[in-house]
Each structure stands twice: as C-alpha cells, then as structure tokens.
C-alpha cells in the first residue's frame, strides 16, 4: 500500500509471495493483474515460486551469474527453466504446445488424456492411528496463547522416526507458534510435548535444543559469529560439546550442505540460500533427534533447496524426525510422508499427502488440480504413468511407487 500510494508507473516486488499461503498468494497476484489493467501499471517481480506467478506473466527474464541468459515471452523462456514448475515440467514432457503456464491453459490437454484412473495414493485414508507407540515427537492436548489471544487449542500430533510431517495452514493459523512451543520459546497453557517418550515439561530452551534443531523463518536471527565455521563451534560450546563429540563433525556437515568453501566467510555476506543452510548447520551440529523447520525454502532457488533437504535426509536416515511448517505445497507433495492441516487452533486433517492434498480448496498442488481423479501429486507421477504419446501406458499402476524427490 505504501509503495502504491503515489500511483507509480512501475512497481518492483522482491519475492512477494514467499511468506504467503496459497490463497493469499493467488489473491495478491490477481490484485496485481487488476492494477496492471486499471492503472496501466508495469509490474516487475523477482520470484522463485514460479508456479504462483507464471500464469500472470507476459515476459520472463532468466538470470544466471549476474547476466541475462534469456528474455522473451513467458511461455518461450519457461521452456528453459531448470528445475521447472510442475505444470511446465509436465507440459514439456508430454509435448504440449503452446506450453501452458496456467491450469486453465493446461486443462484442454489434460482432458485429452485417456485412461486416467484412481491410483493408490488417492485411496490412502486420513490418519486414524491410535498413536499408541511413542514417536520421536508426541504432542497431546497442546494449548498456547499469545498474550490474551488463544492460538492453539488442544493440538494432538506425532512425528515418527525417519518421517517428514508437513504442517500446512493459512497465515496466522499457528504453525510457528506450535514449533516455538515445542522448543520452549512459548509456554504451554496445557498439554504435553514428549521427545522419545520423555516429557519436555520443565526443560529449558537450551536443554531442548540439544536434541531439537529449530530453524526459524529468518536465518539471520541465528547468525552472529564472524565466520561460518564459528557459528557451529559456538553451538557446540554452548552445549558443552567439542567437534570430536558429534558425528558428523562441523567440517563434514558443512561439506554435506555445500558450504565447505564458505567456512571462513562472514555469514551475513552470503546469499539467502547459503545463510539458510548455515543457520541449519548451526542448529543441527549437535546431532538432533528432531528437526523443526519453519518455512525453510523461503527465498531459495532449486539448487539451494535441494542442498538443504539433502542435509535433512542425513538425519532422517538415522531415525530423526522432521516437522516442516511451510506454505510450499509443491515441496510438501514431493517430500512429505504425512500432512497435517492446522485450522482454528486444531489439526483438522492428518494423513497421507494423496488423501489430504488433492481435494483441499487451498493446498492442492498443481498436478492434483490438473488431474483431480488420477491421484497424482507431482510431475514425476504423471510422466511415470503416461506413455510417450500422453496416454495411459502399462506403467499406470506403478506411478506412485517411485521415490519422491523435490522438483
């Protein structure tokens, strides 16, 4: 509003949708499109979540190494994107021309595909487990207030060893509050949080952070040392540990995250993606049992996102759990083992992504919206299921069996 009050001729926006839930992002982009028409406003948007902005783009400029490597009509340049948004990836793989950038443009192509049948993921039930066995994290009846405002009202949730549980919800639904309550930054009015069966009640934030890695939305909140390596050393010292006490050690962890060459650099001089990974390394160097990540892919490009998630998988393979609060539904569709929806202070649904996401009015990924009856969630599901002519082939029934990985 402040930027528009004097009716400028050009509006420049830097990652405007990165912290918005899907409905808020769609509302913002539609509003910008109306301003462009009504005010003859030129809008320039720098954005990594291209699935949100491509439907509104007239022209796309692709940058690499400080240079413009492509500039032209959005559909033409989108064909060169790597990694590509799901809709673009499917359109390229199936030879759709012109390449659709919006669901409306892709629907005629999707309707022409024969043999789309319900797959296994669509039949997955919501989470109705009794939760009798202890998980890495068990939350029971959690109630939290911020001042006089009740935010969480009886939340029940668990994270199993080696599991990625994605927490979705509208802006202000309480996702960050839940993570902060688990790590002890906010007091619980009622309920209990247990780590490996042991209650966290009465434990200080420092004690909890020995076993719980909490990465907040802004990585700069955790960066105050003079070098990247020192960030990790300070964490170890605060917990009475030395590099010899942990595995992987600081140097190996930085190498995992693609940060070995920046070990001597000042953290705040690094890129957003690098700072995010440095902050993750700083909280994860103690070898945590539980990872709490709050919008970890905000402002990250594809390679930076892949590097961060590759680091997370190291702990998952050792039996740690990951609770991921995010608005990135495409990431959730590709990565999560289960999805929980937080609404009005409670978990409204929890289960397999194929059961929870496709029919949700706000959190359905692009592929589920495009093929609502097929049970597909990501571009790889479509390309694995369909033959080269875009028709259902003999691999249809195995579409959901392949390993999921971020697009």
CSV table of C-alpha atoms in Angstrom, one decimal:
chain,number,residue,atom,x,y,z
A,1,UNK,CA,0.0,0.0,0.0
A,2,UNK,CA,2.8,2.4,0.9
A,3,UNK,CA,4.5,1.7,-2.5
A,4,UNK,CA,1.3,2.3,-4.4
A,5,UNK,CA,0.0,5.4,-2.6
A,6,UNK,CA,1.6,7.8,-5.2
A,7,UNK,CA,0.4,5.7,-8.2
A,8,UNK,CA,3.8,4.9,-9.6
A,9,UNK,CA,4.3,3.8,-13.2
A,10,UNK,CA,6.4,0.8,-12.2
A,11,UNK,CA,6.1,-1.5,-9.2
A,12,UNK,CA,9.1,-3.7,-8.3
A,13,UNK,CA,8.5,-6.6,-6.0
A,14,UNK,CA,11.1,-8.9,-4.5
A,15,UNK,CA,9.8,-12.4,-3.5
A,16,UNK,CA,6.3,-11.0,-2.7
A,17,UNK,CA,4.7,-14.5,-2.3
A,18,UNK,CA,7.4,-16.2,-0.4
A,19,UNK,CA,5.7,-16.0,3.0
A,20,UNK,CA,2.1,-16.2,1.9
A,21,UNK,CA,-0.2,-19.2,2.0
A,22,UNK,CA,-1.5,-20.3,-1.4
A,23,UNK,CA,-4.8,-18.4,-1.2
A,24,UNK,CA,-3.1,-15.2,-0.1
A,25,UNK,CA,-0.6,-15.5,-2.9
A,26,UNK,CA,-3.3,-16.1,-5.5
A,27,UNK,CA,-5.2,-13.1,-4.2
A,28,UNK,CA,-2.1,-10.9,-4.3
A,29,UNK,CA,-1.3,-11.9,-7.9
A,30,UNK,CA,-4.9,-11.4,-9.1
A,31,UNK,CA,-4.9,-8.0,-7.5
A,32,UNK,CA,-1.6,-7.0,-9.2
A,33,UNK,CA,-3.1,-8.2,-12.5
A,34,UNK,CA,-6.1,-5.9,-12.0
A,35,UNK,CA,-3.8,-3.0,-11.1
A,36,UNK,CA,-1.8,-3.5,-14.3
A,37,UNK,CA,-5.0,-3.3,-16.3
A,38,UNK,CA,-6.7,-0.5,-14.4
A,39,UNK,CA,-3.6,1.7,-13.8
A,40,UNK,CA,-1.6,0.6,-16.8
A,41,UNK,CA,1.0,-0.3,-14.2
A,42,UNK,CA,4.2,-2.1,-15.1
A,43,UNK,CA,4.9,-4.8,-12.5
A,44,UNK,CA,8.4,-6.4,-12.2
A,45,UNK,CA,8.5,-9.5,-9.9
A,46,UNK,CA,11.6,-11.4,-8.7
A,47,UNK,CA,10.3,-14.7,-7.5
A,48,UNK,CA,11.4,-18.4,-7.1
A,49,UNK,CA,8.0,-19.9,-6.6
A,50,UNK,CA,7.2,-19.6,-10.3
A,51,UNK,CA,4.1,-21.8,-10.2
A,52,UNK,CA,2.4,-18.8,-8.5
A,53,UNK,CA,3.5,-16.1,-10.8
A,54,UNK,CA,3.8,-17.6,-14.3
A,55,UNK,CA,0.1,-17.6,-15.0
A,56,UNK,CA,0.2,-13.8,-14.8
A,57,UNK,CA,3.5,-13.1,-16.6
A,58,UNK,CA,3.7,-11.5,-20.0
A,59,UNK,CA,7.5,-11.7,-20.2
A,60,UNK,CA,10.1,-13.8,-18.4
A,61,UNK,CA,13.8,-12.8,-17.8
A,62,UNK,CA,16.1,-15.5,-16.7
A,63,UNK,CA,19.3,-14.5,-14.8
A,64,UNK,CA,22.4,-16.6,-14.1
A,65,UNK,CA,25.8,-15.4,-12.9
A,66,UNK,CA,24.7,-11.8,-13.0
A,67,UNK,CA,23.8,-11.9,-16.7
A,68,UNK,CA,20.5,-12.1,-18.6
A,69,UNK,CA,20.6,-15.5,-20.4
A,70,UNK,CA,17.1,-15.5,-21.7
A,71,UNK,CA,14.4,-12.8,-22.1
A,72,UNK,CA,11.1,-13.1,-24.0
A,73,UNK,CA,7.5,-14.3,-23.9
A,74,UNK,CA,6.9,-16.2,-20.7
A,75,UNK,CA,6.0,-19.5,-22.4
A,76,UNK,CA,9.1,-19.4,-24.6
A,77,UNK,CA,11.5,-18.8,-21.7
A,78,UNK,CA,9.7,-21.1,-19.3
A,79,UNK,CA,10.6,-24.0,-21.6
A,80,UNK,CA,14.2,-23.4,-20.5
A,81,UNK,CA,13.6,-23.4,-16.7
A,82,UNK,CA,15.5,-26.0,-14.7
A,83,UNK,CA,14.1,-27.1,-12.4
A,84,UNK,CA,10.7,-26.3,-13.9
A,85,UNK,CA,7.4,-25.8,-12.0
A,86,UNK,CA,5.3,-28.9,-12.1
A,87,UNK,CA,2.9,-27.7,-14.8
A,88,UNK,CA,5.7,-26.7,-17.1
A,89,UNK,CA,7.6,-29.9,-16.5
A,90,UNK,CA,4.5,-32.0,-17.4
A,91,UNK,CA,3.8,-29.8,-20.5
A,92,UNK,CA,7.4,-30.2,-21.7
A,93,UNK,CA,7.5,-34.0,-21.1
A,94,UNK,CA,4.2,-34.6,-22.9
A,95,UNK,CA,4.9,-32.2,-25.8
A,96,UNK,CA,2.1,-29.8,-25.1
A,97,UNK,CA,2.2,-26.8,-27.4
A,98,UNK,CA,1.9,-24.0,-26.8
A,99,UNK,CA,3.4,-24.6,-23.4
A,100,UNK,CA,0.7,-23.9,-20.8
A,101,UNK,CA,1.6,-21.7,-17.9
A,102,UNK,CA,-1.8,-21.8,-16.1
A,103,UNK,CA,-4.2,-24.6,-15.1
A,104,UNK,CA,-6.8,-23.0,-17.4
A,105,UNK,CA,-4.5,-23.3,-20.4
A,106,UNK,CA,-3.5,-26.8,-19.5
A,107,UNK,CA,-7.0,-28.3,-18.9
A,108,UNK,CA,-7.7,-28.9,-22.6
A,109,UNK,CA,-4.6,-31.0,-22.9
A,110,UNK,CA,-5.4,-32.9,-19.6
A,111,UNK,CA,-8.9,-33.7,-20.8
A,112,UNK,CA,-7.5,-35.3,-23.9
A,113,UNK,CA,-5.6,-37.9,-21.9
A,114,UNK,CA,-7.4,-41.2,-21.8
A,115,UNK,CA,-7.4,-43.8,-19.1
A,116,UNK,CA,-6.7,-41.6,-16.0
A,117,UNK,CA,-7.8,-43.9,-13.2
A,118,UNK,CA,-7.7,-43.6,-9.4
A,119,UNK,CA,-4.3,-44.6,-8.0
A,120,UNK,CA,-3.1,-45.9,-4.7
A,121,UNK,CA,-2.3,-42.5,-3.2
A,122,UNK,CA,-5.9,-41.4,-3.7
A,123,UNK,CA,-7.2,-44.3,-1.6
A,124,UNK,CA,-5.0,-43.5,1.4
A,125,UNK,CA,-7.1,-42.8,4.5
A,126,UNK,CA,-6.7,-39.9,6.8
A,127,UNK,CA,-4.5,-40.6,9.8
A,128,UNK,CA,-6.7,-42.5,12.3
A,129,UNK,CA,-3.9,-44.3,14.2
A,130,UNK,CA,-4.3,-44.7,17.9
A,131,UNK,CA,-0.7,-43.4,18.2
A,132,UNK,CA,0.0,-46.0,21.0
A,133,UNK,CA,3.7,-46.3,20.2
A,134,UNK,CA,5.8,-43.3,21.1
A,135,UNK,CA,7.2,-41.3,18.2
A,136,UNK,CA,10.2,-39.0,18.1
A,137,UNK,CA,7.8,-36.3,19.0
A,138,UNK,CA,4.4,-36.7,20.6
A,139,UNK,CA,2.1,-33.7,21.2
A,140,UNK,CA,-1.0,-34.2,23.3
A,141,UNK,CA,-3.7,-31.5,24.1
A,142,UNK,CA,-1.3,-28.6,23.4
A,143,UNK,CA,-2.9,-25.2,24.2
A,144,UNK,CA,-0.9,-22.0,23.7
A,145,UNK,CA,-1.8,-18.3,24.0
A,146,UNK,CA,0.0,-15.2,22.6
A,147,UNK,CA,-1.0,-12.6,25.2
A,148,UNK,CA,-4.7,-12.9,25.6
A,149,UNK,CA,-5.2,-14.5,22.2
A,150,UNK,CA,-5.7,-18.3,22.1
A,151,UNK,CA,-3.7,-19.7,19.2
A,152,UNK,CA,-3.5,-23.5,19.7
A,153,UNK,CA,-6.5,-25.3,21.3
A,154,UNK,CA,-5.8,-28.9,22.0
A,155,UNK,CA,-3.4,-30.0,19.3
A,156,UNK,CA,-2.6,-33.7,19.0
A,157,UNK,CA,0.3,-34.6,16.7
A,158,UNK,CA,3.2,-37.1,16.4
A,159,UNK,CA,6.3,-37.4,14.3
A,160,UNK,CA,7.6,-40.9,13.7
A,161,UNK,CA,11.3,-41.9,13.4
A,162,UNK,CA,12.6,-41.1,9.9
A,163,UNK,CA,9.3,-39.3,8.9
A,164,UNK,CA,8.7,-36.0,7.3
A,165,UNK,CA,5.5,-34.5,8.6
A,166,UNK,CA,4.4,-31.3,6.8
A,167,UNK,CA,2.3,-28.8,8.7
A,168,UNK,CA,0.1,-26.6,6.5
A,169,UNK,CA,-2.2,-23.8,7.4
A,170,UNK,CA,-3.3,-20.3,6.4
A,171,UNK,CA,-1.2,-17.3,7.5
A,172,UNK,CA,-1.8,-16.8,11.2
A,173,UNK,CA,-3.1,-20.3,11.8
A,174,UNK,CA,-0.5,-21.1,14.5
A,175,UNK,CA,2.2,-23.1,12.7
A,176,UNK,CA,5.1,-21.0,14.0
A,177,UNK,CA,3.5,-20.9,17.5
A,178,UNK,CA,3.4,-24.7,17.5
A,179,UNK,CA,7.1,-25.1,16.6
A,180,UNK,CA,8.1,-22.4,19.2
A,181,UNK,CA,6.0,-24.2,21.9
A,182,UNK,CA,7.8,-27.5,21.2
A,183,UNK,CA,11.2,-25.9,21.5
A,184,UNK,CA,10.2,-24.0,24.6
A,185,UNK,CA,10.2,-20.4,23.3
A,186,UNK,CA,6.5,-20.1,24.1
A,187,UNK,CA,4.9,-21.5,27.3
A,188,UNK,CA,2.1,-24.1,27.0
A,189,UNK,CA,-1.1,-23.3,28.9
A,190,UNK,CA,-2.0,-27.0,28.8
A,191,UNK,CA,-0.9,-30.3,27.2
A,192,UNK,CA,2.4,-32.0,26.9
A,193,UNK,CA,5.2,-32.5,24.4
A,194,UNK,CA,7.3,-35.6,24.5
A,195,UNK,CA,10.6,-36.4,22.8
A,196,UNK,CA,11.3,-40.1,22.5
A,197,UNK,CA,8.7,-40.7,25.2
A,198,UNK,CA,10.1,-38.3,27.7
A,199,UNK,CA,8.2,-35.1,28.6
A,200,UNK,CA,9.8,-31.8,27.7
A,201,UNK,CA,8.0,-30.0,30.5
A,202,UNK,CA,10.3,-28.1,32.8
A,203,UNK,CA,13.3,-28.3,30.3
A,204,UNK,CA,14.9,-25.0,29.3
A,205,UNK,CA,15.2,-23.9,25.7
A,206,UNK,CA,18.9,-24.7,25.8
A,207,UNK,CA,18.3,-28.2,27.1
A,208,UNK,CA,15.7,-28.9,24.4
A,209,UNK,CA,17.9,-27.5,21.7
A,210,UNK,CA,20.5,-30.2,22.5
A,211,UNK,CA,18.1,-32.7,20.9
A,212,UNK,CA,15.8,-30.4,18.8
A,213,UNK,CA,17.1,-28.3,15.9
A,214,UNK,CA,14.8,-25.3,15.4
A,215,UNK,CA,15.3,-23.3,12.2
A,216,UNK,CA,13.1,-20.1,12.3
A,217,UNK,CA,11.8,-18.3,9.2
A,218,UNK,CA,14.6,-15.7,9.3
A,219,UNK,CA,18.0,-17.4,9.3
A,220,UNK,CA,19.7,-14.1,10.3
A,221,UNK,CA,18.2,-14.5,13.8
A,222,UNK,CA,20.7,-17.2,14.4
A,223,UNK,CA,23.8,-15.7,12.7
A,224,UNK,CA,26.1,-13.5,14.8
A,225,UNK,CA,29.6,-15.1,14.6
A,226,UNK,CA,32.5,-13.8,12.5
A,227,UNK,CA,32.7,-16.9,10.3
A,228,UNK,CA,30.5,-19.8,9.1
A,229,UNK,CA,32.6,-22.4,11.0
A,230,UNK,CA,32.5,-20.3,14.2
A,231,UNK,CA,28.7,-20.5,14.1
A,232,UNK,CA,28.9,-24.2,14.5
A,233,UNK,CA,31.7,-24.1,17.1
A,234,UNK,CA,29.7,-21.7,19.3
A,235,UNK,CA,26.6,-24.0,19.2
A,236,UNK,CA,28.8,-26.9,20.4
A,237,UNK,CA,30.5,-24.8,23.1
A,238,UNK,CA,27.1,-23.7,24.4
A,239,UNK,CA,26.1,-27.3,24.9
A,240,UNK,CA,29.5,-28.3,26.4
A,241,UNK,CA,30.5,-30.3,23.4
A,242,UNK,CA,33.6,-30.4,21.1
A,243,UNK,CA,33.8,-31.3,17.4
A,244,UNK,CA,35.1,-34.7,18.5
A,245,UNK,CA,31.8,-35.4,20.4
A,246,UNK,CA,29.5,-35.2,17.4
A,247,UNK,CA,29.1,-37.1,14.1
A,248,UNK,CA,29.1,-35.7,11.6
A,249,UNK,CA,31.7,-33.1,12.7
A,250,UNK,CA,31.3,-29.5,11.7
A,251,UNK,CA,33.6,-29.7,8.7
A,252,UNK,CA,31.7,-32.8,7.4
A,253,UNK,CA,28.4,-31.2,8.0
A,254,UNK,CA,29.4,-28.1,6.1
A,255,UNK,CA,30.5,-30.3,3.2
A,256,UNK,CA,27.1,-32.1,3.2
A,257,UNK,CA,25.4,-28.8,2.8
A,258,UNK,CA,27.7,-27.5,0.1
A,259,UNK,CA,29.2,-24.9,2.4
A,260,UNK,CA,32.8,-26.1,2.7
A,261,UNK,CA,34.2,-23.3,0.6
A,262,UNK,CA,32.5,-20.7,2.8
A,263,UNK,CA,33.7,-21.9,6.2
A,264,UNK,CA,35.8,-18.8,6.7
A,265,UNK,CA,33.3,-16.3,5.3
A,266,UNK,CA,31.2,-13.8,7.3
A,267,UNK,CA,27.7,-15.5,7.4
A,268,UNK,CA,25.7,-12.3,6.7
A,269,UNK,CA,27.7,-11.7,3.5
A,270,UNK,CA,26.4,-14.9,2.0
A,271,UNK,CA,23.3,-15.4,-0.2
A,272,UNK,CA,19.9,-16.1,1.2
A,273,UNK,CA,20.2,-19.8,0.4
A,274,UNK,CA,23.6,-20.0,1.9
A,275,UNK,CA,22.6,-18.2,5.1
A,276,UNK,CA,19.6,-20.6,5.4
A,277,UNK,CA,22.0,-23.6,5.2
A,278,UNK,CA,24.5,-22.0,7.6
A,279,UNK,CA,21.7,-21.4,10.2
A,280,UNK,CA,20.5,-25.0,9.7
A,281,UNK,CA,24.1,-26.3,10.2
A,282,UNK,CA,24.4,-24.2,13.4
A,283,UNK,CA,21.3,-25.8,15.0
A,284,UNK,CA,21.8,-29.3,13.6
A,285,UNK,CA,25.5,-29.7,14.5
A,286,UNK,CA,24.6,-31.3,17.9
A,287,UNK,CA,23.0,-34.3,16.1
A,288,UNK,CA,19.4,-33.7,16.9
A,289,UNK,CA,16.6,-36.2,17.2
A,290,UNK,CA,14.0,-33.8,15.9
A,291,UNK,CA,14.2,-31.1,13.2
A,292,UNK,CA,11.7,-28.2,13.3
A,293,UNK,CA,11.9,-26.1,10.1
A,294,UNK,CA,9.8,-23.0,9.7
A,295,UNK,CA,9.4,-22.0,6.0
A,296,UNK,CA,12.9,-23.3,5.3
A,297,UNK,CA,12.6,-22.9,1.5
A,298,UNK,CA,11.5,-19.2,1.6
A,299,UNK,CA,13.6,-17.3,-1.0
A,300,UNK,CA,15.6,-20.4,-2.0
A,301,UNK,CA,16.2,-21.4,-5.6
A,302,UNK,CA,16.1,-25.0,-6.8
A,303,UNK,CA,19.8,-26.0,-6.0
A,304,UNK,CA,19.8,-24.3,-2.6
A,305,UNK,CA,16.5,-26.0,-1.7
A,306,UNK,CA,17.9,-29.4,-2.8
A,307,UNK,CA,21.1,-28.9,-0.7
A,308,UNK,CA,19.1,-28.0,2.4
A,309,UNK,CA,16.8,-31.0,2.0
A,310,UNK,CA,19.8,-33.3,1.3
A,311,UNK,CA,21.2,-32.3,4.7
A,312,UNK,CA,17.9,-33.1,6.3
A,313,UNK,CA,17.8,-36.6,4.8
A,314,UNK,CA,21.1,-37.5,6.6
A,315,UNK,CA,19.3,-37.2,9.9
A,316,UNK,CA,16.1,-38.9,8.7
A,317,UNK,CA,18.2,-41.9,7.6
A,318,UNK,CA,19.5,-42.1,11.2
A,319,UNK,CA,15.9,-42.1,12.6
A,320,UNK,CA,15.4,-38.5,13.4
A,321,UNK,CA,12.0,-36.9,12.7
A,322,UNK,CA,11.2,-33.7,10.6
A,323,UNK,CA,8.3,-31.4,11.3
A,324,UNK,CA,8.1,-28.9,8.5
A,325,UNK,CA,5.9,-25.8,8.6
A,326,UNK,CA,5.5,-24.4,5.1
A,327,UNK,CA,3.3,-22.8,2.5
A,328,UNK,CA,5.2,-24.6,-0.3
A,329,UNK,CA,2.6,-27.2,-1.3
A,330,UNK,CA,4.7,-28.4,-4.2
A,331,UNK,CA,7.5,-29.2,-1.8
A,332,UNK,CA,5.1,-31.0,0.5
A,333,UNK,CA,3.6,-33.1,-2.3
A,334,UNK,CA,7.1,-34.2,-3.3
A,335,UNK,CA,8.7,-34.7,0.2
A,336,UNK,CA,6.2,-35.4,2.9
A,337,UNK,CA,5.3,-38.8,4.3
A,338,UNK,CA,2.2,-37.2,6.1
A,339,UNK,CA,0.5,-33.9,6.0
A,340,UNK,CA,-1.3,-32.1,8.9
A,341,UNK,CA,-3.7,-29.2,8.3
A,342,UNK,CA,-3.9,-26.6,11.1
A,343,UNK,CA,-7.1,-24.6,11.3
A,344,UNK,CA,-8.6,-22.6,14.1
A,345,UNK,CA,-6.0,-23.9,16.6
A,346,UNK,CA,-6.6,-27.6,15.9
A,347,UNK,CA,-5.5,-30.2,13.5
A,348,UNK,CA,-8.4,-30.6,11.1
A,349,UNK,CA,-6.9,-33.4,8.9
A,350,UNK,CA,-3.8,-35.6,9.1
A,351,UNK,CA,-2.8,-38.3,6.7
A,352,UNK,CA,-1.0,-39.4,3.5
A,353,UNK,CA,-0.5,-36.4,1.1
A,354,UNK,CA,-2.5,-38.3,-1.5
A,355,UNK,CA,-5.5,-38.3,0.8
A,356,UNK,CA,-5.2,-34.8,2.3
A,357,UNK,CA,-4.0,-32.6,-0.5
A,358,UNK,CA,-5.9,-33.3,-3.7
A,359,UNK,CA,-9.4,-32.2,-2.6
A,360,UNK,CA,-8.3,-29.3,-0.3
A,361,UNK,CA,-9.5,-26.0,-1.6
A,362,UNK,CA,-6.3,-24.2,-0.8
A,363,UNK,CA,-3.5,-26.7,-0.6
A,364,UNK,CA,-3.9,-28.9,-3.6
A,365,UNK,CA,-0.7,-29.0,-5.7
A,366,UNK,CA,-0.8,-28.1,-9.4
A,367,UNK,CA,-0.8,-31.7,-10.7
A,368,UNK,CA,-3.6,-32.7,-8.4
A,369,UNK,CA,-5.7,-29.8,-9.6
A,370,UNK,CA,-5.0,-30.6,-13.2
A,371,UNK,CA,-5.7,-34.4,-12.8
A,372,UNK,CA,-8.3,-34.5,-10.0
A,373,UNK,CA,-9.3,-38.1,-10.5
A,374,UNK,CA,-5.9,-39.7,-11.1
A,375,UNK,CA,-4.3,-39.4,-7.6
A,376,UNK,CA,-1.1,-37.8,-9.0
A,377,UNK,CA,0.6,-35.1,-6.9
A,378,UNK,CA,3.9,-34.3,-8.7
A,379,UNK,CA,5.1,-34.1,-12.3
A,380,UNK,CA,7.1,-37.4,-11.9
A,381,UNK,CA,3.8,-39.2,-11.1
A,382,UNK,CA,2.4,-38.1,-14.5
A,383,UNK,CA,5.5,-38.8,-16.6
A,384,UNK,CA,5.9,-42.2,-14.9
A,385,UNK,CA,2.3,-43.2,-15.6
A,386,UNK,CA,1.9,-42.0,-19.1
A,387,UNK,CA,3.4,-43.3,-22.3
A,388,UNK,CA,5.3,-41.0,-24.7
A,389,UNK,CA,2.1,-40.2,-26.6
A,390,UNK,CA,0.5,-38.8,-23.4
A,391,UNK,CA,-1.9,-41.8,-22.9
A,392,UNK,CA,-2.0,-44.2,-20.0
A,393,UNK,CA,0.5,-46.9,-20.5
A,394,UNK,CA,1.3,-50.1,-18.8
A,395,UNK,CA,3.2,-48.2,-16.0
A,396,UNK,CA,0.0,-46.6,-14.8
A,397,UNK,CA,-0.4,-48.7,-11.7
A,398,UNK,CA,3.2,-48.1,-10.6
A,399,UNK,CA,3.1,-44.3,-10.9
A,400,UNK,CA,3.1,-43.7,-7.2
A,401,UNK,CA,5.7,-46.3,-6.3
A,402,UNK,CA,8.8,-44.3,-7.3
A,403,UNK,CA,10.9,-42.4,-4.9
A,404,UNK,CA,9.6,-38.8,-4.4
A,405,UNK,CA,12.1,-36.0,-4.6
A,406,UNK,CA,11.7,-32.2,-4.9
A,407,UNK,CA,11.1,-30.8,-8.3
